Coordinates of C-alpha atoms in Angstrom, one line a residue:
X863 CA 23.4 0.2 23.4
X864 CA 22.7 1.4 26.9
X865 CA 20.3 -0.9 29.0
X866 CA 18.1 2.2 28.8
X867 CA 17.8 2.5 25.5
X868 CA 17.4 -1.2 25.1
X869 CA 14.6 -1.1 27.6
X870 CA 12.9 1.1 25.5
X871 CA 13.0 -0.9 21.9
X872 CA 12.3 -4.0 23.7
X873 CA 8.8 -2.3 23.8
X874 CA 8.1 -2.5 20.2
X875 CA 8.0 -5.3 17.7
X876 CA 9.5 -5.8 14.1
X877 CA 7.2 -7.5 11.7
X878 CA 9.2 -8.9 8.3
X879 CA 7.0 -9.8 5.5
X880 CA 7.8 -11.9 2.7
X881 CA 6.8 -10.4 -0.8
X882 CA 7.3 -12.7 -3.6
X883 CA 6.5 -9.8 -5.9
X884 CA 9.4 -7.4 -7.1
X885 CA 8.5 -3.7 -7.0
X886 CA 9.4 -1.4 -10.1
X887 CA 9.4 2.2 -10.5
X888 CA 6.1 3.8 -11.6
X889 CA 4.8 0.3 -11.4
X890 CA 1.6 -1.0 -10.1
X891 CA 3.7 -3.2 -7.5
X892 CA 4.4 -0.4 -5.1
X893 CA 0.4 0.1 -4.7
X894 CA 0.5 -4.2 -4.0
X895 CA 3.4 -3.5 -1.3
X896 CA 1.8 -0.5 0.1
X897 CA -1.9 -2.7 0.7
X898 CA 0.1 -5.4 2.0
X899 CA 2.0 -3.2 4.5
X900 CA -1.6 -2.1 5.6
X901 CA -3.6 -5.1 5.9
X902 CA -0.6 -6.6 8.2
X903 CA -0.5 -4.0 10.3
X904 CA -4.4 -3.5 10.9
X905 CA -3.9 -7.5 11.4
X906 CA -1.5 -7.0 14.7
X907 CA -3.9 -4.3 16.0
X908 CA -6.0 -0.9 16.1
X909 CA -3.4 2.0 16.2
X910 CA -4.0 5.6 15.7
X911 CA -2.2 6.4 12.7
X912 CA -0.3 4.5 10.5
X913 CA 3.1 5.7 8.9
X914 CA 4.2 4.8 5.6
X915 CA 8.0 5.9 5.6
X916 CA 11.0 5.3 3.3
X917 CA 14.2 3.5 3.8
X918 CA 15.5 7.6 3.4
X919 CA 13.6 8.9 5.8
X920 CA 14.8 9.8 9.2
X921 CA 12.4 11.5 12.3
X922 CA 13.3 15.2 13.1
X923 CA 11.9 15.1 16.2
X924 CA 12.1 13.3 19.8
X925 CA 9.9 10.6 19.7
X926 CA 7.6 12.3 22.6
X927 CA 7.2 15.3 20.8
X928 CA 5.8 13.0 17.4
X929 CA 3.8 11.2 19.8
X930 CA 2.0 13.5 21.1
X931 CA 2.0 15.6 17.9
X932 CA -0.6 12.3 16.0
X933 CA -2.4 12.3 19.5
X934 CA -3.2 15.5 19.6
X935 CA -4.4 14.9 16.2
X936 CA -5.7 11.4 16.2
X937 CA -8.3 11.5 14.0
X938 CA -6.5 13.9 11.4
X939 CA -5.1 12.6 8.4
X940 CA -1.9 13.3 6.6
X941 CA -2.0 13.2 2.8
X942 CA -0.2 15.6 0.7
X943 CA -2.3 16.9 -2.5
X944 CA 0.0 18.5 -5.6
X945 CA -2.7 20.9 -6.7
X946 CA -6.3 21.4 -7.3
X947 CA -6.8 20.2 -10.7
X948 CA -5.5 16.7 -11.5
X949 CA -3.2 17.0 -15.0
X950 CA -2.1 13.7 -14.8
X951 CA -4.9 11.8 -17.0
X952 CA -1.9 9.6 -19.1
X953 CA -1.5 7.8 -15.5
X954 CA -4.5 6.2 -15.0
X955 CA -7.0 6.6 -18.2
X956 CA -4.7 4.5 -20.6
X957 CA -3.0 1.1 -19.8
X958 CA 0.6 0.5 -19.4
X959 CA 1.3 -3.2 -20.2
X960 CA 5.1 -3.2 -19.8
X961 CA 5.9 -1.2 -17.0
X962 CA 6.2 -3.7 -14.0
X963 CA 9.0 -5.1 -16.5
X964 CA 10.6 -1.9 -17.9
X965 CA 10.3 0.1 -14.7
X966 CA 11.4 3.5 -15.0
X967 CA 14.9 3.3 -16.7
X968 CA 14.8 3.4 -20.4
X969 CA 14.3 0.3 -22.5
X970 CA 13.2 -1.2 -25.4
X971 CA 9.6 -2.1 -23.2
X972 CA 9.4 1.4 -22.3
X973 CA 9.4 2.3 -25.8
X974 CA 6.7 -0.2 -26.7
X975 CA 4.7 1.0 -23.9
X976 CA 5.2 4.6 -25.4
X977 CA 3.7 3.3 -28.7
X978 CA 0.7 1.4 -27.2
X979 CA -0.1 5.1 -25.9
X980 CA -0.1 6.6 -28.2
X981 CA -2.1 3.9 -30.4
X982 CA -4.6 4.0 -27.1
X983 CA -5.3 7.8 -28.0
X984 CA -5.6 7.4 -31.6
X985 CA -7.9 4.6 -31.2
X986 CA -9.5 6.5 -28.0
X987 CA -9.3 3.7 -25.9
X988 CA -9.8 5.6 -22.5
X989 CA -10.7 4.1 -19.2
X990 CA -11.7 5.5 -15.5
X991 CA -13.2 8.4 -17.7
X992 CA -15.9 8.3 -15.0
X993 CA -13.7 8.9 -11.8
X994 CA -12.4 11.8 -10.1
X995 CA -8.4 12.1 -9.4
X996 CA -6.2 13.9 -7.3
X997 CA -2.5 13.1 -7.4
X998 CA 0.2 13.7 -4.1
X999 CA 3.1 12.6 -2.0
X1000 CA 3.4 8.7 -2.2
X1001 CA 4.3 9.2 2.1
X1002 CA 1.5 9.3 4.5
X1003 CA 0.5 8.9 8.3
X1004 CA -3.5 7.6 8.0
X1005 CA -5.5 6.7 11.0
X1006 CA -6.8 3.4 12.0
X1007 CA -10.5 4.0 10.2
X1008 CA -9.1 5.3 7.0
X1009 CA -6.7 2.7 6.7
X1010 CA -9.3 -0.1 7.3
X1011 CA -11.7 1.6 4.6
X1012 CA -8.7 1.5 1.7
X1013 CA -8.4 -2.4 2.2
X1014 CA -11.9 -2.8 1.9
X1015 CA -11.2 -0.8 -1.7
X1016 CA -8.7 -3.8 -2.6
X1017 CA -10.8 -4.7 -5.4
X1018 CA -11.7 -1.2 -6.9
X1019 CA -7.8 -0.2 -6.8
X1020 CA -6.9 -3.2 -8.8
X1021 CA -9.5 -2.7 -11.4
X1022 CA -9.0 1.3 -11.6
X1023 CA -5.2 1.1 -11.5
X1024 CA -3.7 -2.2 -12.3
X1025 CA -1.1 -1.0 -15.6
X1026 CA -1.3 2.5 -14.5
X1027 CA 2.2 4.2 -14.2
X1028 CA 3.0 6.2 -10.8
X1029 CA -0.1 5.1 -9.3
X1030 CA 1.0 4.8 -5.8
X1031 CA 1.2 8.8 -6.0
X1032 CA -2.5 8.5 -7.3
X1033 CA -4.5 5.6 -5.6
X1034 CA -4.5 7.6 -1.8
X1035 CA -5.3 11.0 -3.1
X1036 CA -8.0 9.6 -5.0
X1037 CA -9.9 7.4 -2.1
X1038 CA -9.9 10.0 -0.2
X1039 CA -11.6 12.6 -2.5
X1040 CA -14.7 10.5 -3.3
X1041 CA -15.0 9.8 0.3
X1042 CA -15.9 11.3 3.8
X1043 CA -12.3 11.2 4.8
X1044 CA -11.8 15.0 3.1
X1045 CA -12.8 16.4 5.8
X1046 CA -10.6 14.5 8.0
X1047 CA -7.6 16.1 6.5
X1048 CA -5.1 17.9 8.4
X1049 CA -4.3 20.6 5.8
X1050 CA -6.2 20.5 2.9
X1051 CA -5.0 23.1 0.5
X1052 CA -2.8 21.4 -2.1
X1053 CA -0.6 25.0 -2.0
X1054 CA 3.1 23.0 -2.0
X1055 CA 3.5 22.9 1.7
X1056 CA 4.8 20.1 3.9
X1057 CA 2.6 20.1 6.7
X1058 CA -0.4 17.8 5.0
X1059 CA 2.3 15.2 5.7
X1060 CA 4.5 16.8 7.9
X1061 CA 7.5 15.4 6.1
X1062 CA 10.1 17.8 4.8
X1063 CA 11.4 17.4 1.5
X1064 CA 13.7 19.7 -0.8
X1065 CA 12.5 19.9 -4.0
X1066 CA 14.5 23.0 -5.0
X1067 CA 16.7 20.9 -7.2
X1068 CA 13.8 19.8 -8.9
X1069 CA 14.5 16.4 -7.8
X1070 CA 14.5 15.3 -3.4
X1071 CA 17.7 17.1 -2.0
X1072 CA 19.8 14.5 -0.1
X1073 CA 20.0 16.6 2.8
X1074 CA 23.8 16.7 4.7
X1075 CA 25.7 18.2 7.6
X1076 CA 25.3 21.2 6.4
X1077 CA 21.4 21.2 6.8
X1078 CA 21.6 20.5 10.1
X1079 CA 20.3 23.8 11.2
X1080 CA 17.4 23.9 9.1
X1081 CA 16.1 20.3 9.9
X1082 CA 16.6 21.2 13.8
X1083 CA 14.6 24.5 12.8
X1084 CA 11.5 22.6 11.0
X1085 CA 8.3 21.9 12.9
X1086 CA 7.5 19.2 10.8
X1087 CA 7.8 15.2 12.2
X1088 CA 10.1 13.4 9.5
X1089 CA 12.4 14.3 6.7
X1090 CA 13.5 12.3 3.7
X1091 CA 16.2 12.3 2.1
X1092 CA 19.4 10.8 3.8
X1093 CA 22.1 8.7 2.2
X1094 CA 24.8 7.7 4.1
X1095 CA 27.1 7.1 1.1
X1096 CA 26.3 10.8 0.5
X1097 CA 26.7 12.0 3.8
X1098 CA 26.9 9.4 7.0
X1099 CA 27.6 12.3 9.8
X1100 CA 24.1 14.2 9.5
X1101 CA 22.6 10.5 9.9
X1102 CA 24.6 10.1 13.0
X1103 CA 23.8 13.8 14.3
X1104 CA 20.1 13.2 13.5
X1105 CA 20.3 9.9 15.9
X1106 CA 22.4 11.4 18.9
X1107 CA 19.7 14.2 18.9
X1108 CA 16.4 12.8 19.1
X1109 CA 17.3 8.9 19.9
X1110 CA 16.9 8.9 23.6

C-alpha cells in the first residue's frame, strides 16, 4: 500500500461487533443483525446516510463521485419497493416457529413449519391483519433521522415480525410506508429500477448474476453507486479491475 493511500484509510475506523446470535436465511436474525448494525453506528456519531452493504458488494464509482452523490442528496432516502401491492401476506400474517433453525435449505423443520401453515390457515390464525406492507431490496443507504426513528421501532418490529420468514426484505419497506419518511424517498415508483438504491443487481437469471470480467463495460457504464454480486472464486480479475479503478 502506497503511503498515500494509507494516509487516506488511516482516516476511517473499523468497528467489529460481537453477535452471539447466528443468522439464518429468511430468518428473523438478519432483522436482529441489521438493528444492531444501526444502533452501533448512530452510537459512534451523526452521519448523513447509513449504508447497509453485503460482503458481495463492491462500489462502482470513485469515492468522490459517491460522496458527493449522498450529499447532494442528504436527506433523500434509498429504499427499493418491489411493486405497489404487497403479495407477500404468508411472510408476516402467520408464524414460522422453526425457521431460525431450518433456515432456508430443506429439512425436516422446514417441513414442519410448512404444516403449522397450513394448520394456521385452516384454523385462521392470522396476525398483523391490521398493518400495511410493502416488501423490497434487503440493501439500503438511510439518513441519520430515519435510521434513529427505526431503533426507536425496536419493540414494534419484534412483536410484528419475530417468526416471520424473509422479513429483513419486509421490516424497512414497511416503516417507511406508515410514516413521513415516504416522501423522503429518492425514487418512489416500485417500477424494477435500481436507482431507489442505486445498487445494480442482475436479476436476468432470475436469481443475482455474479457479475465477471466480462461485465466490465457495463458496470463502468452504470450511473448507479454500488453493485453486488462479486465472487472471487467465480471470477477474482473483475474484483481486482473494480479496485485499480476507483481505489485511489
Amino acid at each position: 500500500m502506497m503511503k498515500s493511500q494509507l494516509k487516506r484509510w488511516q482516516k476511517n475506523q473499523l468497528f467489529i461487533i460481537q453477535n452471539d446470535q447466528m443468522l439464518h436465511g429468511g430468518g428473523y436474525s438478519l432483522v436482529n443483525a441489521e438493528m444492531i448494525l444501526l444502533r452501533k453506528a448512530t452510537e459512534v456519531g451523526h452521519y448523513n446516510h447509513y449504508h447497509l452493504l453485503s460482503g458481495q458488494d463492491l462500489p462502482i464509482q470513485s469515492q468522490e463521485t459517491i460522496q458527493k452523490f449522498f450529499l447532494k442528496n442528504s436527506d433523500k432516502e434509498f429504499v427499493g419497493f418491489d411493486k405497489d401491492i404487497f403479495t407477500y401476506g404468508d411472510r408476516v400474517y402467520y408464524r414460522y416457529f422453526f425457521q431460525e433453525l431450518a433456515g432456508k435449505r430443506k429439512s425436516i423443520l422446514k417441513s414442519v413449519d410448512k404444516f403449522l401453515l397450513k394448520m394456521q390457515k385452516k384454523l385462521n390464525i392470522k396476525r398483523n391483519e391490521n398493518i400495511e406492507f410493502q416488501k423490497g431490496a434487503q440493501w439500503f443507504s438511510i439518513t441519520d433521522g430515519l435510521a434513529r426513528y427505526v431503533l426507536s421501532k425496536d419493540e414494534w418490529i419484534k412483536n410484528v415480525f419475530k417468526n416471520g420468514f424473509c422479513v429483513d426484505e419486509v421490516f424497512l419497506q414497511t416503516i417507511i410506508i406508515n410514516s413521513d419518511y415516504t416522501d423522503k424517498l429518492y425514487y418512489s415508483k416500485s417500477d424494477g429500477t435500481h436507482k431507489n438504491t442505486m445498487r445494480l443487481v442482475d436479476w436476468s437469471s432470475g436469481s443475482p448474476h455474479v457479475f465477471r470480467y466480462d461485465d466490465l463495460d457495463d458496470l463502468r457504464k452504470s450511473d448507479l453507486m454500488f453493485a453486488r454480486k462479486f465472487d472471487c472464486a467465480v471470477d477474482e480479475r473483475i474484483i481486482q479491475k473494480i479496485y485499480e479503478i476507483y481505489a485511489n
